[in-house]
Each structure stands twice: as structure tokens, then as C-alpha cells.
Amino acid sequence: MDLEKFWLFYEPDSILRRINIKKQPDKRGYFGQYGGRFVPETLMSALRELEVIYLSVKKDRLFQKEFKALQATYIGRPTPLYFAKRFTDHLGGAKIYLKREDLAHTGAHKINNALGQALLAKKMGKTRLIAETGAGQHGVATATSAALVGLKCEIYMGTEDMHRQALNVFRMRLLGANVVEVPIGSKTLKDAINEALRDWTTNVRTTHYVLGTVFGPHPFPVMVRDFQSVIGKEARRQILKAEGRLPDYLIACVGGGSNAIGLFHEFMDSDIKMIGVEAGGRGIGTGEHAARFIGGSIGVFQGCRSYLLQDNDGNIVGTHSVSAGLDYASVGPEHSFLRDMGRIQYTYATDNEALAAFELLSRMEGISPALESAHAIAEAMKLAPGLPCDKTIIINLSGRGDKDVQQVARIKGIEV
Amino acid sequence: MSRIKETFSRLKAGGKKAFIPYIMAGDPDLEKTGEYVRVLSECGADIIELGVPFSDPLADGPTIQMAAERALKAGITLPRVIPFVKKLRQHAEMPIVLMTYYNPILKYGEERFVQDAVNAGVDGVIIPDLPPEEAGNLIRSTRIAKIDTIFLTAPTSTEERIRRVVSASRGFVYYVSITGTTGSKLALGETFKDHLGTVKLLTDKPVAVGFGVSTPEDARAIAQIADGIIVGSAIVKKFHEDPTTAREFIQKIRDAI
């Protein structure tokens, strides 16, 4: 079935939708049946403390004022909403707008959350930040925020990701962070999260764990969503100004899912179609992918209940994606919930499709997207040509592709 | 009365403390694990804690992570550990407790797990990534099946949390001695005594101390105040690196308690 027909036949349970979507998560951190707080006892009090502080700063005018000022003068918000005219003309269908998170300080949306949490940590009296990183963008954002706020910083990163993202490793070190190599397990993001959680368990009294996506134990999924929802708030204003109406489609890539939730959240109560794009890797049939909704099932992993790539015995299986930021075995619990509710449709793009999108956007618009964001571009390349030209699409261009240039050259067999 | 409760009562009556060694099922294979259980039993283990390998053991330090990796390589997962316990039961009388992460149980099916575990002769479960507030289903089905659920309390637990943990625990309460992962360095200072004292004040159930207990001296010191001592990483390491001296090492710990 092609996509247009899919939407035609697709009627989400609107009653459930009205009751639930806006009210999530509940007090225990559940989005429907997903989420929760599955961590060792040592961390339970710290999570509660974080939740209390977080709820209090939400209403704290002084904190919000300081944060807003930094968003404007340090991160460079609002980021532009750019009409990609040549890309639109080339595809010959719906109008395509890019939300330029790649222009945020440090080159990706990750700073929205990292800076927010760094300020929180400072308020809690913590002296040290730790974080996991896959693509390196969240690590760079955390290292940057630590430097700004004046906290010590340690970043956990899998060996394989350090290899794929050597440039970002050096950047983090330049920013004064200590990058800790994680050579165990699959040597990617999930192993870095395990190590970060172990560090946090050990140093919980002095350390705040800056989790980088809408994942993990409550309150991380909701807190990170709130820090990222600035993306959608701006995009709504900007598209109203540019088009005089709301868009028809929103597209974002989904690793843990923070850039997607960040864009989508503000539009939740509209009828706009939302598409999350997972990493199809070498193809679903090969088993080498990170498409949790197509290849996974429900489980509990790294602090919450969500969709998960696991084997029959409940062990986590290896994943693959050309983009380190999407190469993860599970997905934010709110995404699982919104998928069950039929509010967001999930699809995937393969490594090759993402690489083609990376190149096409570079040539058409002079914008090289991060390989993560290139998955969202790839979906637009499939969708836009089949839509009439009075429809509009906003793609979250969540990060810039500079960090991936070496990797793309390597794949193409070119020595840089 | 559960076999675990009975064990603690019997020890208490004799003025003794429980020795609870941990080993990883399937490290390096189940046959060896069977042999190790015999060694532990001959050395005077009161309760055996059997680890179930999991791909992402986030509460464990390097020693047990590597043991899990070896066991997974040998193809050992929860569905094979349960029949293994049944086989052990043919010879072993002492209580056997499974220590596993939550996802393997969830995948197996909570109710099916409890049924099969009780049929195999499992006496209790410890699930380090399952706090009591997320354990509603499991608690319900284990209560019916008479399997003990052992929850953990930590140095960072508030009094409110300790109350919750001890009331959800059956058999004994697991006191995590340090903020850290299994096999971390132990610190037996005044703070440790205070925290453990608080836990003991808030419950009549036996309290066993684990995480970081690695020498006979540690074990002796803890035995002064706790009802049981759990030794994991140190024993796992011994069996892996130098199995010939493992018996002697384990005996020394037993004698120190």
C-alpha cells in the first residue's frame, strides 16, 4: 500500500487519543504501558530528587529567564525555518521546509537538552556531569554545557563509535571533557549508556547523568521532551508566518527520539501527519538495522519499558546503522505509546537511502545533513513527489553533517 | 515457612550468620557450574545465589559482566537455567535464589517464569533493575507460588524507600553495601554501620549484605551486624582464574563468618 492510501484508511482511535495523548506521562512516568523506572535501588532516590527539582524549575521564573536568555544568546535560538526551494523543485511535489537545528550551537538539537540539564545539575549542587554519546553530538553538547556552567565532565562512548566519529572525540577533549572508551558488548551507544549508569550508581551523590534522549527512567523521557519541545514551538510560529497555516506533514529521524518528539510535541493535538524514520541499516531482511518498531517487541531495557530489539531469551541484540546516533536497540517510551495510538507513523530508511539523501541535499541546497537527519530527508524524497504542490512538509534537520564527512568519504572509498 | 526463612531461623537459633555465595550459571558451562555448587555446598554455603546471564548487566562490575559474557557464549540463558536448577535439586537441599535482570523474565512471561521456577525448586528471586514499585505483577504471582522476592536497599535509600523495600521483601532483605556496582571496593566505616543499622531498625526480616565483600576480613566485620553475607565477584573471579585454590578461599570466608 502506498503512503497516501495508508493515511486514507488509517483512523486512529480518536476517543482514546483525546483522553490520553496530552496527559502523558502519568505520575509514575508511564506513557500508556510504556516508560516507568527500572533501575537499581541506588538510583531511585536520585531520580526522585531530579523529578522534584525539575518540576520546581518548570515554574521558577528566574531559572526560566536565565535559560531563555542562554537559548537566545548562546545556542542561537530561534533556529531558522528554511524553505528548501531547489530541493522542492527537484522532487516536484510538496513544499519542503527544513527546521535548521543544525545551526544551533555545537551543530545539533542536542544542546537544547544538555544545557537545560547542566543548569539543573548546577542548581542541585552537583559538581560533575556524565553523559553517553553515540554520534558524539550529545557528548559535545554536554561537554560544551559543562564548560559554560563550570562543571567537570566525563563522556562515555563505545569504541566503534569513537572510530566512526573521531572528529567529535577530539572536539569533546578540546572542550575539557574526559572521553572514556567503552570497549565492551557491541561497543556502541547501548554499552556507553550501561557504563554511564554504572558511573552514576557509583557517584550519584556528586554527579548528574545528562541522558541525551527521551529515554531511560522517569523523569528523563518527559524532561528531555520538555527541553526539546522548543523546536516545535518555534516551527509552529515560523510556518504560520511563512505559509499562513500549519504544515501537512512533519518528518524526523528517530534514534532515541528526542529531535522527533521535540518537533512533534507542539503539534500533537492537530491533524498533521507525523512520520518518524528509523534506521533501516542494510535492510530489515538482513537483521542488520535499528528499526525497533518493525523488528522489535516490548521489553524493559536501561530504565524503561518500550519497544526493543531482543532475542527469544530477552537478551539485547546487536544493531547496525551507518549513523551512530540511530544505532540503538530501543526507542523512547513516548514513541511506543504514540505508535500504538496511531498518532505517529514509523518507517525506516536504509544506509544507502540516507547516504543518497546526504549527497542530494548537499548538492541541491548547500546543506550537508547529519547522517541521522539524512534518514528524515530520505523519507521526504519518497513522500514529496507523490503529493500536490500545495502541501507542505517540515523536516527536522536535527544536526549538521560535518562530523560525517570523513565517514562518508570512507564508505565511498575516497581518502581525505 | 519458606526454605529461606527456615534457614535464617535455624542459623539464628544457633547464633550463626548466613553465608550466601554467588556464581554465574553457565560460566564457563553448566557442568562446571554444577561442580562449583557442590564445592560451595561442601564449604558450608547456607543459600546459593545463582546468576542468570544477561547481555546488559548494568548493576554489575567488570568481573560479573565478563562472567555473563562467557555464559552467554556457552548459550546459557534463563530457559536453560531453570531446568538446571531442577537437576541441582536432585542433590542439593539448600535454598537456591536466582539473580537475574528483569527483561529475561518479562520475555519468558512472568507467570510462566514463576510457575516453572517453583516447579524446578527455586526459592527466591533477586532482580536488581526491578524496584518494588514496578514489581506489582511479579509480587502477586510469587506470593501465590510461595517464591520469595528479595529486594535491594542501598546507602542512598531514604527511610521511606527502605520501608517500601523491606515490606515488599520476603526471605531476606538485600543491603547493597556501597553506591556502586558488584565487586566495587568496600568501605566499612561508620556510615555503613549507620545505614545498615537503620535498615535493621525498620524490619524484623533478616538483612544480608552484598556488593564488594571480597575477603574473610570483610566477611568477619560484616557478620558482626548483618544476618547474612553475600559474596559474588570475589568467588566468580576465583573460580575463573584459579579454580584449584577456590575451595580454600571459600572455606576461609565461611570460617570467618
XYZ file of C-alpha atoms in Angstrom:
673
model
C 0.000 0.000 0.000
C 1.421 3.378 -0.852
C 1.578 6.097 1.723
C -1.401 8.172 0.559
C -3.667 5.136 0.763
C -2.279 4.313 4.166
C -3.397 7.663 5.509
C -6.750 7.276 3.795
C -7.606 4.053 5.586
C -5.982 4.998 8.794
C -8.332 6.145 11.528
C -6.736 6.275 14.956
C -8.933 5.730 17.965
C -9.811 9.343 18.380
C -11.558 8.977 21.734
C -8.538 7.375 23.331
C -6.451 9.994 21.634
C -8.325 12.864 23.164
C -8.189 11.389 26.638
C -4.625 10.279 26.686
C -2.161 11.947 24.394
C -1.931 15.256 26.179
C -1.898 13.778 29.657
C 1.198 11.634 29.350
C 3.141 10.584 31.259
C 1.294 9.728 34.459
C 2.822 10.292 37.887
C 4.836 7.103 37.685
C 6.349 8.125 34.383
C 4.161 5.929 32.170
C 3.052 6.801 28.660
C 0.248 4.259 28.437
C 2.025 0.992 29.190
C 5.494 2.357 28.321
C 8.095 4.082 30.472
C 8.492 3.627 34.222
C 11.587 3.499 36.335
C 13.535 0.254 36.096
C 16.865 0.988 37.745
C 18.934 -0.263 40.673
C 17.737 0.947 44.062
C 20.842 3.130 44.465
C 19.496 5.472 41.763
C 15.869 5.617 42.870
C 16.302 8.495 45.311
C 18.382 10.479 42.809
C 15.645 10.115 40.188
C 13.055 11.276 42.661
C 15.243 14.259 43.586
C 15.682 15.089 39.900
C 11.952 14.883 39.340
C 11.192 17.230 42.229
C 13.810 19.793 41.180
C 12.718 19.574 37.578
C 9.073 20.198 38.429
C 10.070 23.149 40.581
C 12.223 24.865 37.933
C 9.436 24.488 35.399
C 7.635 27.135 37.434
C 10.750 29.006 38.547
C 10.690 32.321 36.670
C 14.303 33.164 37.402
C 15.543 29.825 36.103
C 13.389 30.068 33.001
C 14.569 33.595 32.363
C 18.217 32.586 32.593
C 17.574 29.578 30.351
C 15.693 31.623 27.762
C 18.472 34.209 27.647
C 21.038 31.456 27.034
C 18.838 29.877 24.374
C 18.858 33.192 22.512
C 22.418 34.390 23.064
C 24.344 31.133 23.439
C 22.505 28.442 21.477
C 21.337 30.918 18.853
C 17.617 30.311 19.050
C 15.264 30.543 17.349
C 16.857 28.457 14.636
C 15.532 29.312 11.157
C 12.790 27.510 9.314
C 14.137 27.405 5.790
C 12.153 26.846 2.598
C 14.266 24.462 0.522
C 13.205 25.704 -2.891
C 15.662 23.868 -5.118
C 15.159 20.617 -3.240
C 11.374 21.103 -3.522
C 11.578 21.823 -7.260
C 13.845 18.849 -7.793
C 11.394 16.473 -6.100
C 8.455 18.149 -7.839
C 5.754 17.874 -5.180
C 5.026 19.183 -1.710
C 6.857 22.248 -0.405
C 9.703 21.301 1.868
C 10.799 23.318 4.864
C 13.829 22.469 6.952
C 13.918 23.255 10.659
C 17.554 24.208 10.970
C 18.647 22.611 14.249
C 21.981 22.109 12.513
C 22.504 25.839 13.055
C 22.152 25.592 16.821
C 25.410 25.966 18.740
C 27.516 22.764 18.525
C 25.650 21.769 15.368
C 22.663 19.768 16.549
C 19.496 19.897 18.646
C 21.285 18.063 21.463
C 22.377 21.338 23.080
C 18.725 22.238 23.888
C 18.584 19.417 26.389
C 22.215 19.301 27.538
C 22.248 22.963 28.535
C 18.927 22.650 30.349
C 20.156 19.670 32.346
C 23.512 21.313 33.086
C 21.706 24.272 34.635
C 19.552 21.858 36.631
C 22.631 19.985 37.847
C 24.199 23.217 38.980
C 21.034 24.062 40.865
C 21.106 20.652 42.550
C 24.646 21.346 43.711
C 26.248 18.597 41.630
C 29.894 19.087 40.692
C 30.218 16.660 37.834
C 28.339 15.794 34.650
C 28.468 12.485 32.853
C 26.852 11.508 29.589
C 26.736 8.779 26.977
C 27.165 9.560 23.335
C 26.676 7.703 20.079
C 27.252 10.118 17.211
C 29.193 12.357 19.553
C 26.718 15.220 19.231
C 25.239 14.760 22.683
C 28.730 14.316 24.124
C 29.870 17.554 22.508
C 26.733 19.343 23.707
C 27.247 18.102 27.271
C 30.958 18.939 27.258
C 30.049 22.411 25.969
C 27.394 22.932 28.630
C 29.774 21.709 31.339
C 32.353 24.248 30.210
C 29.754 27.014 30.190
C 28.328 26.202 33.613
C 31.690 25.284 35.139
C 31.303 21.583 35.943
C 33.626 18.618 35.492
C 32.600 16.366 32.618
C 33.082 12.761 31.602
C 31.669 11.258 28.393
C 31.185 7.535 27.764
C 31.480 6.376 24.177
C 31.704 2.939 22.555
C 34.924 2.014 20.781
C 33.180 1.604 17.456
C 31.502 4.999 17.712
C 34.815 6.643 18.667
C 36.190 5.243 15.456
C 33.214 6.415 13.368
C 33.164 9.858 14.968
C 36.816 10.629 15.622
C 36.314 14.317 14.987
C 33.759 14.664 17.758
C 36.008 12.769 20.180
C 38.679 15.382 19.643
C 36.131 18.182 19.992
C 34.986 16.875 23.365
C 38.557 16.714 24.578
C 39.169 20.275 23.397
C 36.179 21.312 25.476
C 37.853 19.906 28.557
C 35.846 16.694 28.864
C 37.333 13.323 29.580
C 36.181 10.809 26.950
C 36.018 7.276 28.326
C 36.210 4.465 25.800
C 33.723 1.619 26.293
C 35.234 -1.488 24.703
C 32.615 -3.974 25.936
C 29.484 -5.508 24.420
C 28.639 -4.152 20.985
C 30.926 -1.151 21.656
C 28.191 1.314 20.684
C 25.613 3.570 22.307
C 23.870 0.981 24.488
C 27.142 -0.039 26.085
C 28.030 3.597 26.687
C 24.679 4.003 28.481
C 25.390 0.925 30.640
C 28.722 2.397 31.662
C 27.245 5.834 32.308
C 24.569 4.239 34.501
C 27.256 2.318 36.400
C 29.234 5.516 36.909
C 26.097 7.298 38.080
C 25.308 4.474 40.503
C 28.793 4.854 41.963
C 28.979 8.670 42.086
C 25.333 9.580 42.407
C 25.892 11.983 45.297
C 28.150 14.350 43.336
C 27.214 13.591 39.753
C 24.321 14.291 37.426
C 23.765 11.995 34.481
C 22.819 14.063 31.428
C 20.862 11.458 29.497
C 20.741 12.586 25.885
C 17.378 11.457 24.628
C 13.733 10.858 25.537
C 14.634 7.523 27.058
C 15.644 5.875 30.316
C 13.964 6.025 33.717
C 11.369 8.648 34.615
C 11.728 11.679 34.629
C 14.211 11.652 31.728
C 11.751 10.979 28.883
C 9.413 13.813 29.891
C 12.163 16.204 30.965
C 14.126 15.824 27.731
C 10.894 16.203 25.758
C 10.188 19.473 27.519
C 13.680 20.805 26.819
C 13.405 19.793 23.150
C 9.852 20.962 22.552
C 11.225 24.440 21.848
C 11.855 23.097 18.325
C 8.169 22.570 17.597
C 7.081 25.762 19.351
C 9.327 27.810 17.082
C 8.430 25.811 13.984
C 4.720 26.413 14.571
C 5.213 30.185 14.766
C 7.554 30.172 11.791
C 5.391 28.118 9.451
C 2.327 30.212 10.325
C 4.305 33.270 9.363
C 5.634 31.753 6.134
C 2.545 29.904 4.917
C -0.293 31.336 6.932
C -1.289 27.831 8.009
C 0.014 24.713 9.717
C 2.007 22.146 7.730
C 0.564 18.873 6.425
C 3.450 16.621 7.360
C 6.253 16.530 9.908
C 9.207 14.221 9.399
C 12.062 13.437 11.795
C 14.559 10.651 12.300
C 14.172 8.504 15.420
C 17.065 7.034 17.359
C 16.070 7.509 20.983
C 13.676 10.024 19.514
C 14.393 13.402 21.105
C 14.539 15.527 17.964
C 11.332 13.915 16.705
C 9.415 14.450 19.958
C 10.908 17.938 20.091
C 9.343 18.836 16.755
C 6.121 16.805 17.098
C 5.062 17.585 20.646
C 3.723 21.063 19.972
C 1.571 19.745 17.096
C 0.154 16.744 18.973
C -3.442 17.994 19.099
C -3.589 18.846 15.387
C -4.361 16.536 12.475
C -0.906 16.935 10.995
C 0.609 13.688 9.817
C 3.796 12.820 11.625
C 6.396 10.388 10.398
C 9.294 9.009 12.445
C 12.132 7.462 10.463
C 14.190 4.687 11.998
C 17.479 3.294 10.747
C 16.905 0.518 8.224
C 20.641 -0.222 8.100
C 21.480 -2.796 5.454
C 17.801 -3.685 5.106
C 15.294 -5.222 7.528
C 15.704 -8.672 5.977
C 19.419 -8.734 6.789
C 18.793 -8.287 10.509
C 21.399 -5.519 10.445
C 19.316 -2.484 11.312
C 17.909 -0.463 14.181
C 14.220 -0.477 13.225
C 12.703 -1.241 16.611
C 9.078 -0.945 15.552
C 9.402 -3.264 12.593
C 11.874 -5.759 14.024
C 11.335 -5.441 17.775
C 8.983 -6.306 20.604
C 8.114 -4.899 24.026
C 10.717 -5.211 26.755
C 12.452 -3.439 29.629
C 15.871 -2.020 28.948
C 18.053 0.662 30.519
C 15.400 2.049 32.763
C 12.091 1.847 30.906
C 9.583 -0.327 29.127
C 9.455 0.227 25.379
C 9.974 -1.429 22.017
C 13.235 -3.292 21.918
C 15.378 -5.373 19.577
C 15.849 -8.551 21.570
C 16.241 -12.278 21.059
C 13.853 -15.007 22.255
C 15.523 -15.146 25.661
C 15.275 -11.402 26.313
C 18.894 -10.539 25.576
C 19.520 -7.387 23.601
C 20.669 -7.964 20.029
C 23.265 -6.031 18.077
C 22.088 -3.214 15.842
C 23.538 -1.580 12.782
C 23.221 1.815 11.175
C 25.530 3.977 9.134
C 24.629 6.721 11.610
C 25.861 6.188 15.143
C 23.055 8.323 16.557
C 20.333 5.944 15.343
C 22.247 2.762 16.125
C 20.376 1.815 19.273
C 18.311 -1.201 20.348
C 15.398 0.616 21.937
C 13.330 3.756 21.462
C 11.784 6.391 23.720
C 8.672 5.112 25.548
C 6.534 8.011 24.342
C 7.222 6.952 20.760
C 5.996 3.441 21.533
C 2.866 4.938 23.035
C 2.218 7.303 20.124
C 2.783 4.475 17.708
C 0.220 2.270 19.461
C -2.208 5.199 19.471
C -1.713 5.587 15.749
C -0.667 9.206 16.205
C 2.761 8.838 14.610
C 3.586 6.606 11.716
C 7.007 4.970 11.763
C 9.015 3.897 8.795
C 12.680 3.424 8.037
C 15.394 4.455 5.602
C 18.340 2.233 4.762
C 22.004 3.212 4.960
C 22.113 3.666 1.202
C 18.993 5.813 1.104
C 20.410 8.021 3.863
C 23.719 8.357 2.040
C 21.921 9.322 -1.175
C 19.906 11.919 0.763
C 23.083 13.255 2.349
C 24.564 13.854 -1.084
C 21.433 15.183 -2.725
C 20.726 17.800 -0.072
C 24.368 18.861 -0.104
C 24.212 19.495 -3.849
C 20.736 20.963 -4.052
C 20.849 23.273 -1.081
C 24.443 23.542 0.077
C 23.396 21.923 3.347
C 25.041 18.690 4.462
C 22.759 17.000 6.974
C 23.994 14.728 9.734
C 23.610 11.107 8.604
C 20.919 10.775 11.288
C 18.903 13.654 9.813
C 19.592 12.301 6.312
C 17.199 9.446 7.183
C 14.404 12.021 7.506
C 15.470 13.637 4.227
C 15.355 10.217 2.569
C 11.748 9.750 3.680
C 10.810 13.154 2.252
C 12.377 12.114 -1.055
C 9.911 9.203 -1.153
C 6.918 11.158 0.081
C 7.095 14.618 -1.511
C 6.957 13.721 -5.235
C 3.606 11.985 -4.747
C 1.995 14.969 -3.027
C 0.406 18.023 -4.678
C 2.477 21.195 -4.542
C 0.085 22.988 -2.186
C 1.023 20.565 0.619
C 3.841 21.428 2.996
C 6.322 19.268 4.848
C 8.590 20.275 7.712
C 11.665 18.102 8.145
C 13.663 18.369 11.328
C 17.218 18.870 10.143
C 18.418 17.816 13.565
C 22.156 18.126 13.003
C 24.809 19.122 10.559
C 26.864 16.649 8.597
C 30.391 17.946 9.134
C 31.050 15.173 11.627
C 30.116 12.600 8.979
C 32.216 13.847 6.089
C 35.107 11.503 6.904
C 32.789 8.534 7.326
C 31.036 9.212 4.020
C 34.420 9.515 2.286
C 35.478 6.206 3.821
C 32.314 4.499 2.570
C 32.884 5.883 -0.915
C 36.468 4.670 -0.798
C 37.920 8.157 -1.011
C 40.925 9.117 1.055
C 40.591 12.532 2.678
C 7.625 -21.407 56.133
C 9.859 -20.846 53.132
C 13.115 -22.692 52.918
C 14.981 -19.365 53.077
C 13.126 -18.220 56.186
C 13.710 -21.602 57.781
C 17.425 -21.359 57.050
C 17.716 -17.959 58.720
C 15.690 -19.092 61.759
C 17.829 -22.185 62.197
C 21.051 -20.124 61.922
C 19.735 -17.511 64.314
C 18.845 -20.138 66.877
C 22.424 -21.389 66.692
C 23.845 -17.850 66.885
C 25.146 -18.091 63.321
C 25.064 -15.917 60.220
C 24.213 -16.978 56.665
C 26.923 -17.419 54.068
C 25.446 -16.682 50.627
C 27.885 -17.203 47.752
C 27.008 -16.125 44.197
C 28.119 -17.788 40.992
C 27.071 -17.242 37.382
C 25.162 -20.125 35.825
C 26.935 -21.326 32.706
C 30.332 -19.789 33.422
C 32.081 -21.437 31.671
C 29.366 -24.110 31.222
C 26.563 -25.738 33.225
C 28.554 -28.861 34.061
C 31.217 -26.753 35.774
C 28.549 -24.677 37.486
C 27.174 -27.931 38.914
C 30.615 -28.804 40.257
C 31.015 -25.329 41.746
C 27.671 -25.592 43.514
C 28.909 -28.833 45.098
C 32.101 -27.091 46.243
C 30.095 -24.219 47.724
C 27.791 -26.636 49.476
C 30.687 -28.652 50.906
C 32.261 -25.424 52.153
C 29.123 -24.642 54.110
C 27.106 -22.304 51.925
C 23.709 -21.687 53.517
C 21.979 -20.259 50.452
C 23.193 -20.319 46.847
C 22.671 -17.280 44.666
C 22.715 -18.301 41.027
C 23.275 -15.575 38.450
C 21.358 -15.713 35.171
C 23.437 -14.269 32.329
C 22.085 -11.137 30.633
C 23.538 -9.145 27.755
C 23.456 -5.791 29.552
C 24.021 -6.258 33.288
C 24.049 -2.608 34.346
C 24.232 -3.249 38.097
C 27.324 -5.414 37.714
C 31.001 -4.580 37.716
C 33.566 -5.980 35.249
C 34.002 -9.408 36.927
C 30.357 -10.424 36.663
C 29.919 -8.703 33.293
C 32.663 -10.923 31.903
C 31.213 -13.995 33.566
C 27.870 -13.210 31.912
C 29.571 -12.810 28.573
C 31.239 -16.225 28.935
C 27.969 -17.851 29.937
C 26.075 -16.281 27.034
C 28.782 -17.533 24.702
C 28.119 -21.002 26.077
C 24.484 -20.493 25.081
C 23.130 -20.243 28.615
C 20.029 -18.119 29.153
C 17.068 -18.202 31.534
C 15.190 -21.027 29.765
C 18.210 -23.277 30.338
C 18.963 -22.152 33.881
C 15.543 -23.208 35.220
C 15.867 -26.915 34.257
C 19.422 -26.757 35.524
C 18.124 -25.819 38.981
C 15.747 -28.759 38.795
C 18.710 -31.023 38.161
C 20.649 -29.467 41.048
C 17.680 -30.094 43.309
C 18.224 -33.852 42.999
C 21.251 -33.471 45.282
C 21.114 -30.014 46.827
C 18.961 -29.265 49.849
C 19.896 -25.641 50.481
C 17.812 -22.717 49.233
C 18.602 -21.514 45.720
C 17.966 -17.924 44.719
C 18.095 -16.692 41.124
C 19.627 -13.307 40.442
C 18.510 -12.054 37.059
C 17.646 -8.832 35.284
C 14.020 -8.126 34.545
C 13.892 -8.379 30.755
C 14.668 -12.114 30.514
C 11.792 -12.792 32.956
C 9.473 -10.489 31.034
C 10.314 -12.242 27.784
C 9.840 -15.659 29.395
C 6.495 -14.464 30.761
C 6.239 -13.501 34.424
C 3.624 -16.052 35.419
C 5.170 -18.828 33.415
C 8.534 -17.981 34.950
C 7.169 -18.193 38.474
C 5.425 -21.500 37.734
C 8.479 -23.097 36.143
C 10.804 -21.720 38.786
C 8.752 -23.088 41.649
C 8.484 -26.459 39.929
C 12.247 -26.510 39.492
C 12.790 -25.803 43.169
C 13.837 -22.148 43.021
C 13.303 -20.493 46.396
C 13.677 -16.809 45.606
C 14.489 -14.152 43.041
C 16.636 -11.043 43.151
C 16.145 -8.594 40.281
C 18.473 -5.617 40.583
C 16.730 -3.452 37.989
C 13.238 -4.023 39.366
C 12.351 -1.760 42.292
C 9.247 -2.740 44.313
C 7.048 -0.086 42.710
C 7.484 -1.735 39.299
C 7.151 -5.266 40.634
C 3.380 -5.447 41.245
C 2.709 -8.333 38.854
C 5.700 -10.336 39.912
C 4.946 -9.880 43.599
C 1.383 -11.104 43.076
C 2.390 -14.254 41.259
C 5.337 -15.069 43.527
C 3.168 -14.750 46.635
C 0.754 -17.324 45.273
C 3.566 -19.659 44.262
C 5.478 -19.160 47.522
C 8.661 -17.895 45.961
C 10.493 -15.243 47.944
C 11.101 -11.853 46.336
C 14.257 -10.265 47.655
C 14.503 -6.530 47.035
C 17.558 -4.380 47.491
C 18.116 -1.364 49.662
C 21.071 0.957 49.139
C 23.050 3.553 51.084
C 21.134 6.233 49.151
C 17.695 4.860 50.079
C 15.591 7.252 52.115
C 13.738 5.957 55.149
C 10.516 5.993 53.151
C 12.133 3.846 50.481
C 13.656 1.444 52.982
C 10.194 0.871 54.437
C 8.835 0.114 50.987
C 11.678 -2.261 50.147
C 11.571 -4.224 53.383
C 7.825 -4.609 53.255
C 7.981 -5.979 49.686
C 10.838 -8.347 50.536
C 10.337 -11.962 51.516
C 13.013 -14.365 52.768
C 15.543 -11.643 53.427
C 16.387 -8.032 52.565
C 19.448 -7.394 50.429
C 21.512 -4.472 51.669
C 23.812 -3.064 48.978
C 26.886 -2.056 50.960
C 28.155 0.699 48.710
C 26.988 3.079 45.994
C 28.399 1.238 43.022
C 28.301 -1.954 41.011
C 29.011 -5.510 42.154
C 32.652 -6.109 43.003
C 33.398 -2.465 43.853
C 35.669 -1.549 46.725
C 34.036 -1.900 50.105
C 34.102 0.856 52.723
C 33.179 -0.371 56.188
C 33.038 2.927 58.034
C 30.609 4.455 60.482
C 28.277 5.474 57.646
C 27.980 1.843 56.614
C 27.080 0.840 60.168
C 24.575 3.670 60.474
C 22.816 2.823 57.234
C 22.680 -0.873 57.939
C 21.503 -0.057 61.467
C 18.612 1.970 60.036
C 17.560 -0.890 57.788
C 17.688 -3.347 60.696
C 15.641 -0.999 62.837
C 12.928 -0.845 60.205
C 12.482 -4.581 59.734
C 12.371 -7.886 61.589
C 13.341 -9.724 58.411
C 16.915 -10.953 58.043
C 19.247 -8.493 56.294
C 22.094 -9.800 54.144
C 24.904 -7.565 52.916
C 26.397 -7.782 49.447
C 28.356 -5.867 46.756
C 32.097 -5.611 47.387
C 32.572 -8.265 50.074
C 35.800 -9.868 48.894
C 37.938 -11.048 51.836
C 37.478 -13.129 55.000
C 38.179 -9.915 56.968
C 35.303 -8.079 55.247
C 33.044 -11.027 55.917
C 34.018 -11.196 59.587
C 33.402 -7.483 60.135
C 30.004 -7.554 58.441
C 28.935 -10.711 60.251
C 29.039 -8.699 63.472
C 26.000 -6.696 62.410
C 24.276 -8.387 59.436
C 22.303 -11.628 59.291
C 23.934 -12.812 56.124
C 26.906 -12.117 53.882
C 26.729 -12.323 50.106
C 29.999 -12.859 48.249
C 29.860 -12.726 44.449
C 32.584 -11.181 42.330
C 35.447 -12.487 44.519
C 34.221 -16.077 44.166
C 33.395 -15.756 40.467
C 36.895 -14.427 39.908
C 38.490 -17.226 41.916
C 36.662 -19.978 40.052
C 37.562 -18.364 36.745
C 41.206 -17.557 37.351
C 42.391 -20.137 39.827
C 39.818 -22.884 40.436
C 42.285 -25.082 42.330
C 42.503 -22.627 45.233
C 38.832 -21.658 45.141
C 37.797 -24.214 47.760
C 40.373 -22.968 50.237
C 39.360 -19.332 49.651
C 35.665 -20.054 50.077
C 36.312 -22.088 53.207
C 38.230 -19.166 54.715
C 35.321 -16.833 54.123
C 32.877 -19.347 55.575
C 35.028 -19.765 58.669
C 35.300 -16.002 59.132
C 31.541 -15.588 59.377
